[in-house]
């Protein structure tokens, strides 16, 4: 079955999917996106992702290209037209095509693109043994809560991590506070068993996985503290982990080459991963082991 993508009202062969050279997403990164996982052709936390997409659009005054209901129908149609059972859908919406001028165009239709791909989930070894992260300066703008397609600082940080043989880069502001990862949220666990994670404000993207995992943790009676934490505190933590749509809950066992705790995935982290697997199972029927 050929790979089919959705571009501005048409289902096209992926290789032929294209947008106009004056699309503002292309010229200005004037757009937003979502990445949603599906297993057994069922989406995980679809409502939360759609809610965040609507919020990102509203914050940037980008007109939704269609109703949320219509968008969900396109997503279903794409699942039907592609042969992937598990994977992700990438949705990108830009302010549309217009003559290149910084201010908003007066009359325009937003552009929308959707692409289905296989999810690059962590390898079993990474989950079993944990991953390493490096720290990098957080060079991003002040509205990180918007899932904007303008990702240069994230790209540079992730490339630095890749070059260093690490899974992820943890971004550090000028006060030594770790905000989040280049492509994920993060948390540490202290010796009291408290899960410490940056508050959901303009400094981080409010991750859907983060929100779900915190809800599951709280239902399981675990203590959550939403506050900033420093590099120093992270390096002295008992456990650490990251969360995202494409990494679930992933134990972090080294920060800048320094062991976290005993250097092995922590018990609370693995409990959270198990709870998250159950959450996915309930929504999609997907089993992980
Ligand atoms: N990244 N923070 C940043 C900067 C991110 O890019 C992401 C997700 C997250 C986690 O959000 P969620 O749990 O909703 O996936 C946090 C996606 C997967 C990406 O850019 O591909």
mmCIF file with all atom_site columns, C-alpha atoms in Angstrom, residues 2 46 67 71 99-100 103 108 113 121 130 151 157 215 231 233 241-243 277 280:
data_model
loop_
_atom_site.group_PDB
_atom_site.id
_atom_site.type_symbol
_atom_site.label_atom_id
_atom_site.label_alt_id
_atom_site.label_comp_id
_atom_site.label_asym_id
_atom_site.label_entity_id
_atom_site.label_seq_id
_atom_site.pdbx_PDB_ins_code
_atom_site.Cartn_x
_atom_site.Cartn_y
_atom_site.Cartn_z
_atom_site.occupancy
_atom_site.B_iso_or_equiv
_atom_site.pdbx_formal_charge
_atom_site.auth_seq_id
_atom_site.auth_comp_id
_atom_site.auth_asym_id
_atom_site.auth_atom_id
_atom_site.pdbx_PDB_model_num
ATOM 1  C CA . UNK A 1 2   ? 1.480   3.390  -0.982 1.00 0.00 ? 2   UNK A CA 1
ATOM 2  C CA . UNK A 1 46  ? -6.694  12.275 21.092 1.00 0.00 ? 46  UNK A CA 1
ATOM 3  C CA . UNK A 1 67  ? -13.520 22.115 12.423 1.00 0.00 ? 67  UNK A CA 1
ATOM 4  C CA . UNK A 1 71  ? -9.857  17.132 11.361 1.00 0.00 ? 71  UNK A CA 1
ATOM 5  C CA . UNK A 1 99  ? 3.020   37.409 -0.415 1.00 0.00 ? 99  UNK A CA 1
ATOM 6  C CA . UNK A 1 100 ? 5.978   37.586 1.948  1.00 0.00 ? 100 UNK A CA 1
ATOM 7  C CA . UNK A 1 103 ? 2.290   41.111 9.303  1.00 0.00 ? 103 UNK A CA 1
ATOM 8  C CA . UNK A 1 108 ? -5.959  33.860 3.682  1.00 0.00 ? 108 UNK A CA 1
ATOM 9  C CA . UNK A 1 113 ? -0.778  18.871 6.250  1.00 0.00 ? 113 UNK A CA 1
ATOM 10 C CA . UNK A 1 121 ? 9.868   4.307  20.030 1.00 0.00 ? 121 UNK A CA 1
ATOM 11 C CA . UNK A 1 130 ? 17.951  3.920  30.850 1.00 0.00 ? 130 UNK A CA 1
ATOM 12 C CA . UNK A 1 151 ? 12.216  24.665 16.350 1.00 0.00 ? 151 UNK A CA 1
ATOM 13 C CA . UNK A 1 157 ? 20.239  20.997 21.123 1.00 0.00 ? 157 UNK A CA 1
ATOM 14 C CA . UNK A 1 215 ? -2.575  12.099 36.601 1.00 0.00 ? 215 UNK A CA 1
ATOM 15 C CA . UNK A 1 231 ? 21.093  21.006 37.030 1.00 0.00 ? 231 UNK A CA 1
ATOM 16 C CA . UNK A 1 233 ? 19.554  19.035 41.908 1.00 0.00 ? 233 UNK A CA 1
ATOM 17 C CA . UNK A 1 241 ? 12.972  10.301 33.474 1.00 0.00 ? 241 UNK A CA 1
ATOM 18 C CA . UNK A 1 242 ? 11.618  11.976 30.384 1.00 0.00 ? 242 UNK A CA 1
ATOM 19 C CA . UNK A 1 243 ? 8.201   11.791 28.750 1.00 0.00 ? 243 UNK A CA 1
ATOM 20 C CA . UNK A 1 277 ? 1.525   1.189  29.351 1.00 0.00 ? 277 UNK A CA 1
ATOM 21 C CA . UNK A 1 280 ? -2.257  3.014  26.382 1.00 0.00 ? 280 UNK A CA 1
#
